[in-house]
């Protein structure tokens, strides 16, 4: 049975799913060295933002197949290191969207009405109404930085509260922003004009310290900033200085450069600074959502099924995957086949999406083709996660093309590889009930389902060859399950595709090419 380590607090709903397929150990609060010492026993690791999954931990996780992040941000996981090791990293892109958006809105209203400090004041026995006069958000301008899932929900609710909306997001269309009632502007203008600024972007090299002394200096002295996205997007020292000097009015932070927050100037600021301990996703609903979402994906991957929200398999969204799943298997089979026909050391692979398939996303099919191509060399070590990297490291040139005009089958996939045995090509399609068929080998039309052991010959189409080959195989005790000849012209060159019941014995290929009329023979194990 597989073993899963849960190293951050996860809702029981997720644990219940994991226990269907694995032994689950919940060990929270482990120090990095303690995690490194035990991770080698586990097939899967389930985390939230508390566990730092460093390269060292990934190296020590020799059995790891999947890291599941029960939340959105995966900046606490060394994704390139996981990808190199073929470990799939999944998250829950939508499970806590509403929770995080509502926390940002709560922060905005709390800042405006001083709710945390007013509450503390009453609880300490005071009745002070003068110190806590607030401001309204109605008709104020909210600047949303990052108009993704959380930013969009914040914008929708803020609009309903009568706020004017500016947004900065270089990856979002003007139409999308307009649908949400936002005016898309550059960051400088947003900083200058907004009364409230709320951050909903990932932490990346581009966004680290996006809010710094220079950008803070552009804000209005009455403006407030809210960060429920990631610590480190705001330069905390510069923010504390800007509030102290009165350059800006205030801030509310849920996330910090270093968590848990240690000694910090931020703690010494008064009612204009609200701090929460990374609570954005901490609602009952969100925790159930993310735990179920990620546990299901871990369960699926441990059962050999694909994950729906893998962050290190580009282009493999759930919809794409569902639609392309049968074609992924076709691509893998063709990749494996053409790789063997081309011999080891493949230098280049061309993947051509044909007919109806040409309108689909090609990337998943290219990755699946590469996985098949590399299977002979890497066996189970190659998967959808690392196939592209492994191919790149081997210097395999990958060319993607599409040809919608090919009409032989509803949609077909054509792969051509050049390796030590020259250039070879195969085409395949899905027929009937999604059954894989080889429809072309080296330009010769055939129609055979692939089988575990196959023999291909290139020969001259002339009487007697099939009989001679049959007798030869018989003399080596090789049983033929099916056979088909593909030719373009009568008595010209032809290809023979044979399915055989057992692997071809050593030495037989050199005997086959001695048969008069047979020029080449290739054996393939799928
Ligand atoms: N405080 C908490 O507990 C939680 C925090 N988060 C964090 O909130 C953030 C947003 O999450 P989602 O909305 O789900 O992500 P998302 O991926 O849906 O949206 C992010 C948006 O940021 C934009 N973006 C990327 N780089 C940018 C840049 N350089 N400048 C401006 N915009 C940029 C993207 O185009 C995208 O529209 C993430 O950092 C996530 O980790 C998410 C959930 C809970
Ligand atoms: O989902 C996210 O990105 C979060 O920041 C939530 O973090 P958490 O799961 O509460 O540790």
Coordinates of C-alpha atoms and ligand atoms in Angstrom, one line a residue:
X1 CA 0.0 0.0 0.0
X2 CA 1.2 3.5 -0.8
X3 CA 2.2 5.9 2.1
X4 CA 1.2 9.6 2.3
X5 CA 2.7 12.1 4.7
X6 CA 0.5 15.1 5.6
X7 CA 2.8 17.7 7.1
X8 CA 0.4 20.7 7.6
X9 CA -3.1 20.8 9.2
X10 CA -5.5 19.4 6.6
X11 CA -9.3 18.9 6.9
X12 CA -10.3 15.4 7.8
X13 CA -12.4 15.2 4.6
X14 CA -9.1 15.0 2.7
X15 CA -7.5 12.4 5.0
X16 CA -10.6 10.2 4.6
X17 CA -10.1 10.2 0.8
X18 CA -6.4 9.4 1.1
X19 CA -7.0 6.4 3.4
X20 CA -9.0 4.8 0.6
X21 CA -5.7 4.0 -1.2
X22 CA -2.9 4.7 1.3
X23 CA -1.5 4.6 4.8
X24 CA -1.7 8.2 6.0
X25 CA 0.7 9.7 8.6
X26 CA -0.2 13.2 9.8
X27 CA 3.0 14.8 11.2
X28 CA 2.7 18.6 11.4
X29 CA 5.3 21.1 12.6
X30 CA 8.3 19.0 11.5
X31 CA 11.7 20.8 11.3
X32 CA 13.3 20.6 7.8
X33 CA 15.9 18.0 9.0
X34 CA 13.1 15.9 10.5
X35 CA 11.2 16.0 7.3
X36 CA 14.3 15.2 5.2
X37 CA 15.0 12.2 7.5
X38 CA 11.5 10.6 6.9
X39 CA 10.4 11.7 3.5
X40 CA 12.1 8.7 1.8
X41 CA 9.4 6.4 3.1
X42 CA 6.6 8.2 1.3
X43 CA 4.9 8.1 -2.1
X44 CA 3.1 11.4 -1.6
X45 CA 3.4 14.6 0.5
X46 CA 0.4 16.8 1.3
X47 CA 1.1 20.3 2.5
X48 CA -0.3 23.8 3.0
X49 CA 1.9 26.9 3.2
X50 CA 3.7 25.9 6.4
X51 CA 6.0 23.3 4.9
X52 CA 9.0 24.4 2.8
X53 CA 9.6 21.7 0.2
X54 CA 13.2 22.5 -0.7
X55 CA 15.4 20.7 -3.3
X56 CA 17.0 18.8 -0.4
X57 CA 13.7 17.4 0.7
X58 CA 12.8 16.5 -2.9
X59 CA 16.1 14.7 -3.3
X60 CA 15.5 12.8 -0.1
X61 CA 12.0 11.8 -1.3
X62 CA 13.2 9.0 -3.5
X63 CA 9.7 7.4 -3.6
X64 CA 7.8 10.6 -4.1
X65 CA 5.4 10.7 -7.0
X66 CA 3.2 13.7 -6.0
X67 CA 3.3 16.7 -3.8
X68 CA -0.2 18.1 -3.1
X69 CA -0.6 21.7 -2.0
X70 CA -4.0 22.1 -0.3
X71 CA -4.4 25.7 -1.4
X72 CA -3.2 28.0 -4.3
X73 CA 0.3 29.3 -3.8
X74 CA 3.1 26.8 -4.5
X75 CA 5.9 29.2 -3.9
X76 CA 6.9 27.0 -0.9
X77 CA 7.7 24.1 -3.3
X78 CA 10.8 24.0 -5.4
X79 CA 8.9 23.2 -8.6
X80 CA 11.9 22.9 -10.9
X81 CA 13.5 20.4 -8.6
X82 CA 10.3 18.4 -8.4
X83 CA 9.9 18.5 -12.2
X84 CA 13.4 17.3 -12.8
X85 CA 12.6 14.3 -10.5
X86 CA 9.4 13.6 -12.3
X87 CA 7.3 14.5 -9.3
X88 CA 3.9 16.0 -10.1
X89 CA 2.9 19.0 -8.1
X90 CA -0.8 19.7 -7.7
X91 CA -2.8 22.5 -6.0
X92 CA -6.3 23.5 -5.6
X93 CA -6.6 26.6 -7.8
X94 CA -10.2 27.5 -6.8
X95 CA -10.9 25.9 -3.4
X96 CA -10.1 29.0 -1.3
X97 CA -10.8 31.8 -3.8
X98 CA -13.9 33.1 -2.0
X99 CA -12.2 32.8 1.4
X100 CA -9.2 34.8 0.4
X101 CA -11.3 37.4 -1.4
X102 CA -13.6 37.9 1.6
X103 CA -10.6 38.2 3.9
X104 CA -9.2 41.0 1.7
X105 CA -12.6 42.8 1.7
X106 CA -12.8 42.3 5.5
X107 CA -9.4 43.9 5.8
X108 CA -10.5 46.8 3.7
X109 CA -13.6 47.4 5.9
X110 CA -11.7 46.8 9.1
X111 CA -9.1 49.4 8.1
X112 CA -11.8 51.9 7.2
X113 CA -13.7 51.4 10.5
X114 CA -10.9 50.5 12.9
X115 CA -12.8 47.4 13.9
X116 CA -9.8 45.5 15.5
X117 CA -8.7 48.4 17.7
X118 CA -12.3 49.5 18.6
X119 CA -13.0 45.9 19.6
X120 CA -9.8 45.7 21.7
X121 CA -10.7 49.1 23.3
X122 CA -14.2 48.0 24.4
X123 CA -12.9 44.7 25.7
X124 CA -10.4 46.6 27.8
X125 CA -13.3 48.4 29.5
X126 CA -13.2 51.7 27.5
X127 CA -16.1 53.4 25.7
X128 CA -14.1 55.6 23.3
X129 CA -16.1 56.7 20.2
X130 CA -14.0 59.6 19.2
X131 CA -10.8 57.7 18.3
X132 CA -12.5 55.4 15.9
X133 CA -14.2 57.6 13.4
X134 CA -13.8 55.9 10.1
X135 CA -14.2 56.5 6.4
X136 CA -16.6 55.1 3.8
X137 CA -15.5 52.9 0.9
X138 CA -18.6 54.0 -1.2
X139 CA -17.4 56.1 -4.2
X140 CA -13.8 55.5 -3.3
X141 CA -11.3 54.0 -5.8
X142 CA -10.0 50.5 -5.3
X143 CA -6.9 49.5 -7.2
X144 CA -6.8 45.7 -7.8
X145 CA -3.3 44.4 -8.6
X146 CA -3.8 41.0 -10.2
X147 CA -7.2 40.4 -11.7
X148 CA -7.2 36.6 -11.5
X149 CA -9.6 34.4 -9.5
X150 CA -9.4 36.2 -6.2
X151 CA -8.9 39.7 -7.6
X152 CA -12.0 39.3 -9.8
X153 CA -14.2 38.3 -6.9
X154 CA -12.9 41.3 -4.8
X155 CA -13.6 43.5 -7.8
X156 CA -17.2 42.2 -8.2
X157 CA -18.1 42.7 -4.5
X158 CA -16.3 46.1 -4.3
X159 CA -18.3 47.2 -7.4
X160 CA -21.5 46.3 -5.6
X161 CA -20.4 48.4 -2.7
X162 CA -20.3 51.4 -5.0
X163 CA -16.5 51.6 -5.4
X164 CA -14.7 52.8 -8.6
X165 CA -12.3 50.1 -9.9
X166 CA -8.9 50.3 -11.4
X167 CA -6.9 47.2 -12.2
X168 CA -3.4 46.4 -13.1
X169 CA -2.7 43.0 -14.6
X170 CA -0.5 42.7 -17.7
X171 CA -1.9 39.3 -18.6
X172 CA -5.6 40.1 -18.6
X173 CA -7.6 41.5 -21.6
X174 CA -9.2 44.9 -21.5
X175 CA -12.6 43.1 -22.3
X176 CA -12.2 40.9 -19.2
X177 CA -11.4 43.9 -17.0
X178 CA -14.4 45.8 -18.5
X179 CA -16.7 42.8 -17.8
X180 CA -15.7 43.2 -14.2
X181 CA -16.3 46.9 -14.2
X182 CA -12.6 47.7 -14.0
X183 CA -10.5 50.2 -15.9
X184 CA -7.2 48.5 -16.8
X185 CA -4.3 50.9 -16.1
X186 CA -0.6 50.8 -15.6
X187 CA 0.7 50.3 -12.1
X188 CA 1.9 53.9 -11.7
X189 CA -1.5 55.4 -12.4
X190 CA -3.1 52.8 -10.1
X191 CA -0.7 53.7 -7.3
X192 CA -1.4 57.4 -7.7
X193 CA -5.2 57.3 -8.0
X194 CA -6.4 54.5 -5.7
X195 CA -7.7 55.1 -2.2
X196 CA -7.3 51.4 -1.5
X197 CA -4.9 49.0 -3.2
X198 CA -5.4 45.3 -2.9
X199 CA -2.8 42.8 -4.1
X200 CA -3.8 39.5 -5.7
X201 CA -0.7 38.4 -7.6
X202 CA 1.6 35.5 -7.2
X203 CA 5.1 36.1 -5.7
X204 CA 7.5 35.8 -8.6
X205 CA 10.9 37.4 -9.4
X206 CA 8.9 40.2 -11.2
X207 CA 6.5 40.8 -8.3
X208 CA 9.0 40.6 -5.4
X209 CA 9.1 44.1 -3.8
X210 CA 6.8 45.4 -6.5
X211 CA 5.6 47.7 -3.7
X212 CA 8.7 49.4 -2.4
X213 CA 9.8 52.9 -1.3
X214 CA 9.6 54.3 -4.8
X215 CA 6.1 52.9 -5.5
X216 CA 4.8 53.7 -2.0
X217 CA 5.9 57.3 -2.6
X218 CA 3.4 57.5 -5.5
X219 CA 0.4 56.7 -3.3
X220 CA -2.0 59.3 -1.8
X221 CA -1.4 60.2 1.9
X222 CA -4.9 59.0 2.5
X223 CA -4.5 55.7 0.8
X224 CA -4.3 52.2 2.3
X225 CA -2.8 49.0 1.0
X226 CA -3.9 45.4 1.6
X227 CA -1.8 42.3 1.0
X228 CA -3.6 39.0 1.3
X229 CA -1.5 37.5 -1.6
X230 CA 2.1 36.8 -0.7
X231 CA 4.7 38.1 1.7
X232 CA 7.6 39.7 0.0
X233 CA 5.5 41.5 -2.7
X234 CA 5.6 44.5 -0.3
X235 CA 9.0 45.6 1.1
X236 CA 7.9 45.5 4.8
X237 CA 10.6 47.9 6.0
X238 CA 9.6 50.5 3.4
X239 CA 5.9 50.0 4.2
X240 CA 6.5 50.6 8.0
X241 CA 8.5 53.7 7.2
X242 CA 5.8 55.1 4.8
X243 CA 3.1 54.6 7.4
X244 CA 5.2 56.1 10.2
X245 CA 6.1 59.2 8.2
X246 CA 2.5 59.7 7.1
X247 CA 3.4 59.2 3.5
X248 CA 0.5 56.7 3.3
X249 CA -2.4 56.2 5.7
X250 CA -2.3 52.5 6.5
X251 CA -2.1 48.9 5.6
X252 CA -3.5 45.4 6.3
X253 CA -1.3 42.4 5.9
X254 CA -2.2 38.7 6.0
X255 CA 1.1 37.5 4.6
X256 CA 4.7 38.3 5.4
X257 CA 8.2 38.1 4.0
X258 CA 9.0 35.5 6.7
X259 CA 6.3 33.4 8.3
X260 CA 5.6 33.1 11.2
X261 CA 6.2 36.9 11.6
X262 CA 9.2 37.4 14.0
X263 CA 10.5 40.7 15.5
X264 CA 9.1 43.4 13.2
X265 CA 8.5 47.1 13.1
X266 CA 5.1 46.2 11.7
X267 CA 3.9 45.1 15.1
X268 CA 4.6 48.6 16.6
X269 CA 2.2 50.5 14.4
X270 CA -1.2 51.6 15.7
X271 CA -4.7 51.2 14.4
X272 CA -3.6 52.0 10.8
X273 CA -1.9 48.7 10.6
X274 CA -3.9 45.4 10.8
X275 CA -2.0 42.1 10.9
X276 CA -3.5 38.6 10.6
X277 CA -1.6 35.4 10.7
X278 CA -2.1 34.1 7.1
X279 CA -5.8 33.5 7.6
X280 CA -6.9 34.2 4.0
X281 CA -7.8 30.5 3.3
X282 CA -8.8 29.7 6.8
X283 CA -12.6 29.2 6.5
X284 CA -14.3 25.9 7.2
X285 CA -15.6 25.9 3.7
X286 CA -12.3 26.6 2.0
X287 CA -10.5 24.0 4.0
X288 CA -12.9 21.3 3.1
X289 CA -12.8 22.3 -0.5
X290 CA -9.0 22.3 -0.8
X291 CA -8.5 19.2 1.2
X292 CA -11.0 17.2 -1.0
X293 CA -9.7 18.7 -4.2
X294 CA -6.0 17.8 -3.5
X295 CA -6.6 14.5 -1.7
X296 CA -8.6 13.3 -4.8
X297 CA -5.7 14.2 -7.0
X298 CA -3.2 12.4 -4.8
X299 CA -5.4 9.4 -4.8
X300 CA -5.7 9.4 -8.6
X301 CA -2.0 9.8 -9.1
X302 CA -1.3 6.9 -6.7
X303 CA -3.7 4.9 -8.7
X304 CA -1.8 5.7 -11.9
X305 CA -4.4 8.3 -13.2
X306 CA -3.7 11.8 -14.3
X307 CA -4.1 14.8 -11.9
X308 CA -6.5 17.6 -12.9
X309 CA -4.6 20.6 -11.5
X310 CA -0.9 19.8 -12.0
X311 CA 1.1 23.0 -11.9
X312 CA 4.2 21.4 -13.5
X313 CA 2.5 19.9 -16.6
X314 CA 1.8 22.9 -18.7
X315 CA -1.4 23.0 -20.8
X316 CA -2.9 20.0 -19.0
X317 CA -6.0 21.7 -17.6
X318 CA -8.8 19.4 -16.6
X319 CA -10.9 20.1 -19.7
X320 CA -8.0 19.6 -22.0
X321 CA -7.1 16.4 -20.3
X322 CA -10.6 15.0 -20.5
X323 CA -10.9 15.7 -24.2
X324 CA -7.4 14.5 -25.1
X325 CA -7.1 11.5 -22.8
X326 CA -7.6 8.9 -25.6
X327 CA -5.3 10.7 -27.9
X328 CA -2.6 10.9 -25.2
X329 CA -2.5 7.1 -25.1
X330 CA -2.3 7.1 -28.9
X331 CA 0.6 9.6 -28.8
X332 CA 2.4 7.5 -26.2
X333 CA 2.1 4.4 -28.3
X334 CA 3.2 6.1 -31.5
X335 CA 6.1 7.7 -29.7
X336 CA 7.3 4.4 -28.3
X337 CA 6.9 2.8 -31.7
X338 CA 8.6 5.4 -33.8
X339 CA 11.4 5.7 -31.2
X340 CA 12.2 2.0 -31.7
X341 CA 11.9 2.2 -35.5
X342 CA 14.3 5.1 -35.5
X343 CA 16.7 3.3 -33.2
X344 CA 18.3 4.7 -30.1
X345 CA 19.6 8.3 -29.9
X346 CA 16.7 10.1 -31.5
X347 CA 17.8 13.5 -32.7
X348 CA 14.5 14.9 -33.7
X349 CA 10.8 14.3 -33.4
X350 CA 8.1 15.9 -35.5
X351 CA 4.6 15.7 -34.1
X352 CA 1.9 16.5 -36.6
X353 CA -1.8 16.9 -35.5
X354 CA -4.0 16.1 -38.5
X355 CA -7.6 16.5 -39.5
X356 CA -10.0 17.4 -36.6
X357 CA -7.1 16.9 -34.1
X358 CA -5.4 20.0 -35.7
X359 CA -7.7 22.3 -33.8
X360 CA -6.6 20.9 -30.4
X361 CA -3.9 22.0 -28.0
X362 CA -0.8 20.3 -29.2
X363 CA 1.4 20.5 -26.1
X364 CA -0.2 17.6 -24.1
X365 CA 0.1 15.4 -27.2
X366 CA 3.8 16.4 -27.8
X367 CA 4.5 15.6 -24.1
X368 CA 2.8 12.3 -24.4
X369 CA 4.7 11.5 -27.6
X370 CA 8.0 12.3 -25.9
X371 CA 7.0 10.2 -22.9
X372 CA 6.5 7.3 -25.3
X373 CA 9.6 8.0 -27.3
X374 CA 11.8 8.0 -24.1
X375 CA 10.1 5.0 -22.6
X376 CA 12.6 2.5 -23.9
X377 CA 15.5 4.5 -22.3
X378 CA 13.9 5.6 -19.1
X379 CA 11.0 3.1 -18.5
X380 CA 8.9 4.2 -15.5
X381 CA 11.2 7.1 -14.7
X382 CA 9.7 9.1 -17.6
X383 CA 6.3 10.7 -17.1
X384 CA 4.2 13.6 -18.3
X385 CA 6.0 15.9 -15.8
X386 CA 9.6 15.3 -16.9
X387 CA 9.3 14.1 -20.5
X388 CA 10.0 17.5 -22.0
X389 CA 13.0 18.2 -19.8
X390 CA 14.4 14.7 -20.4
X391 CA 14.1 15.2 -24.1
X392 CA 15.7 18.6 -23.9
X393 CA 18.6 17.2 -21.9
X394 CA 19.1 14.6 -24.6
X395 CA 19.2 17.3 -27.3
X396 CA 16.1 16.0 -29.1
X397 CA 14.7 18.6 -31.4
X398 CA 10.9 18.7 -31.2
X399 CA 8.9 20.2 -34.0
X400 CA 5.1 20.6 -33.8
X401 CA 3.0 21.0 -36.9
X402 CA -0.6 20.7 -37.8
X403 CA -2.5 19.9 -41.0
X404 CA -6.2 20.2 -40.8
X405 CA -6.6 19.2 -44.5
X406 CA -5.8 15.5 -43.8
X407 CA -9.2 13.8 -44.0
X408 CA -8.3 10.0 -43.8
X409 CA -9.7 9.6 -40.3
X410 CA -11.6 12.1 -38.0
X411 CA -8.3 13.0 -36.5
X412 CA -4.9 11.4 -36.7
X413 CA -1.5 11.9 -35.2
X414 CA 1.7 11.6 -37.3
X415 CA 5.1 11.2 -35.7
X416 CA 8.4 11.2 -37.5
X417 CA 11.7 10.5 -35.7
X418 CA 15.3 10.5 -36.9
X419 CA 17.7 8.4 -35.0
X420 CA 20.5 5.8 -35.5
X421 CA 18.3 3.8 -37.8
X422 CA 17.4 6.8 -40.0
X423 CA 14.1 8.6 -40.4
X424 CA 10.9 6.7 -39.7
X425 CA 7.3 7.8 -39.4
X426 CA 4.1 6.4 -38.0
X427 CA 0.5 7.6 -38.1
X428 CA -2.3 6.5 -35.8
X429 CA -5.9 7.2 -35.3
X430 CA -8.7 6.3 -32.9
X431 CA -11.3 4.1 -34.6
X432 CA -14.7 2.9 -33.4
X433 CA -14.8 2.8 -29.6
X434 CA -11.5 4.8 -29.3
X435 CA -9.4 1.8 -30.4
X436 CA -5.9 2.8 -31.4
X437 CA -5.0 1.8 -35.0
X438 CA -1.8 2.3 -36.9
X439 CA -2.8 3.8 -40.2
X440 CA 0.6 4.4 -41.8
X441 CA 4.2 3.3 -41.3
X442 CA 6.9 5.0 -43.3
X443 CA 4.4 6.4 -45.7
X444 CA 2.8 3.0 -46.4
X445 CA -0.9 2.8 -45.5
X446 CA -1.9 0.0 -43.1
X447 CA -4.7 -0.5 -40.6
X448 CA -3.7 -2.6 -37.6
X449 CA -4.1 -2.2 -33.9
X450 CA -0.7 -2.1 -32.2
X451 CA 0.2 -5.2 -30.2
X452 CA 2.8 -5.9 -27.5
X453 CA 5.3 -7.5 -29.9
X454 CA 5.5 -6.4 -33.5
X455 CA 7.7 -7.0 -36.5
X456 CA 7.8 -4.6 -39.5
X457 CA 9.6 -5.3 -42.7
X458 CA 10.3 -3.1 -45.7
X459 CA 10.2 -5.4 -48.8
X460 CA 9.5 -5.7 -52.5
X461 CA 5.8 -6.6 -53.1
X462 CA 6.3 -9.9 -55.0
X463 CA 4.9 -13.4 -54.8
X464 CA 6.3 -15.8 -52.2
X465 CA 7.7 -13.3 -49.7
X466 CA 5.0 -13.7 -47.1
X467 CA 5.3 -17.5 -47.3
X468 CA 9.0 -17.4 -46.8
X469 CA 8.8 -15.1 -43.9
X470 CA 6.1 -17.2 -42.3
X471 CA 8.2 -20.4 -42.6
X472 CA 11.3 -18.6 -41.2
X473 CA 9.4 -17.3 -38.2
X474 CA 7.9 -20.8 -37.7
X475 CA 11.3 -22.4 -37.7
X476 CA 12.1 -20.0 -34.7
X477 CA 8.9 -21.1 -33.1
X478 CA 7.4 -17.5 -33.5
X479 CA 3.6 -17.5 -33.7
X480 CA 2.0 -14.8 -35.9
X481 CA -1.2 -13.4 -34.5
X482 CA -2.0 -11.1 -37.4
X483 CA -0.3 -9.7 -40.5
X484 CA -1.0 -6.9 -43.0
X485 CA 0.8 -5.6 -46.0
X486 CA 0.7 -1.9 -46.9
X487 CA 1.8 -0.9 -50.4
X488 CA 1.4 2.1 -52.6
X489 CA 1.7 0.4 -56.0
X490 CA 1.4 -3.2 -57.0
X491 CA 4.9 -4.9 -57.0
X492 CA 6.5 -1.8 -55.7
X493 CA 7.9 -1.2 -52.2
X494 CA 5.8 -2.4 -49.4
X495 CA 5.6 -2.6 -45.6
X496 CA 4.5 -5.7 -43.6
X497 CA 3.2 -5.3 -40.1
X498 CA 3.1 -8.5 -38.1
X499 CA 1.7 -8.9 -34.5
X500 CA 3.5 -11.8 -32.9
X501 CA 2.7 -13.6 -29.6
X502 CA 6.2 -13.5 -28.1
X503 CA 9.3 -11.3 -28.3
X504 CA 11.4 -12.0 -31.4
X505 CA 14.3 -14.3 -30.5
X506 CA 17.8 -12.9 -30.8
X507 CA 19.5 -13.2 -34.2
X508 CA 16.3 -13.7 -36.2
X509 CA 16.3 -10.1 -37.7
X510 CA 19.6 -10.8 -39.5
X511 CA 18.0 -14.0 -41.0
X512 CA 14.9 -12.1 -42.0
X513 CA 16.8 -9.5 -44.1
X514 CA 18.5 -12.4 -45.9
X515 CA 15.1 -13.4 -47.4
X516 CA 15.2 -12.3 -51.1
X517 CA 13.1 -9.1 -51.5
X518 CA 13.2 -8.0 -47.8
X519 CA 15.3 -4.9 -47.4
X520 CA 14.9 -4.1 -43.7
X521 CA 13.3 -5.5 -40.6
X522 CA 12.4 -3.9 -37.3
X523 CA 11.2 -5.4 -34.1
X524 CA 9.2 -3.4 -31.6
X525 CA 8.0 -4.2 -28.1
X526 CA 5.2 -1.9 -26.9
Ligands
LIG1 N1 -3.7 34.7 2.1 C1 -4.1 33.5 1.7 O1 -4.3 32.7 2.6 C2 -4.2 33.2 0.3 C3 -3.4 33.7 -0.6 N2 -3.5 33.4 -2.0 C4 -2.6 34.1 -2.9 O2 -3.4 35.0 -3.6 C5 -2.7 35.2 -4.9 C6 -3.7 35.3 -6.0 O3 -4.4 34.0 -6.2 P1 -5.4 33.7 -7.4 O4 -6.3 34.9 -7.6 O5 -6.0 32.4 -7.0 O6 -4.4 33.5 -8.5 P2 -4.7 33.7 -10.1 O7 -3.6 33.0 -10.8 O8 -6.1 33.4 -10.4 O9 -4.5 35.3 -10.3 C7 -3.2 35.9 -10.3 C8 -3.3 37.0 -11.3 O10 -2.1 37.8 -11.1 C9 -1.7 38.2 -12.4 N3 -0.3 38.5 -12.4 C10 0.8 37.6 -12.5 N4 1.9 38.3 -12.5 C11 1.6 39.6 -12.4 C12 2.4 40.8 -12.4 N5 3.7 40.8 -12.5 N6 1.7 42.0 -12.3 C13 0.4 42.0 -12.2 N7 -0.4 40.9 -12.3 C14 0.2 39.7 -12.4 C15 -2.1 37.1 -13.3 O11 -2.3 37.5 -14.7 C16 -3.4 36.6 -12.7 O12 -4.5 37.2 -13.3 C17 -1.7 34.2 -5.0 O13 -0.4 34.7 -4.6 C18 -2.1 33.1 -4.0 O14 -1.0 32.4 -3.5 C19 -4.4 32.5 -2.4 C20 -5.3 31.9 -1.5 C21 -5.2 32.2 -0.1
LIG2 O1 -3.7 29.0 -0.9 C1 -2.8 29.8 -0.6 O2 -2.1 30.3 -1.5 C2 -2.6 30.3 0.7 O3 -1.9 31.2 0.9 C3 -3.3 29.6 1.8 O4 -2.3 29.1 2.7 P1 -2.7 28.1 3.8 O5 -3.2 26.8 3.1 O6 -3.8 28.6 4.7 O7 -1.4 27.8 4.6

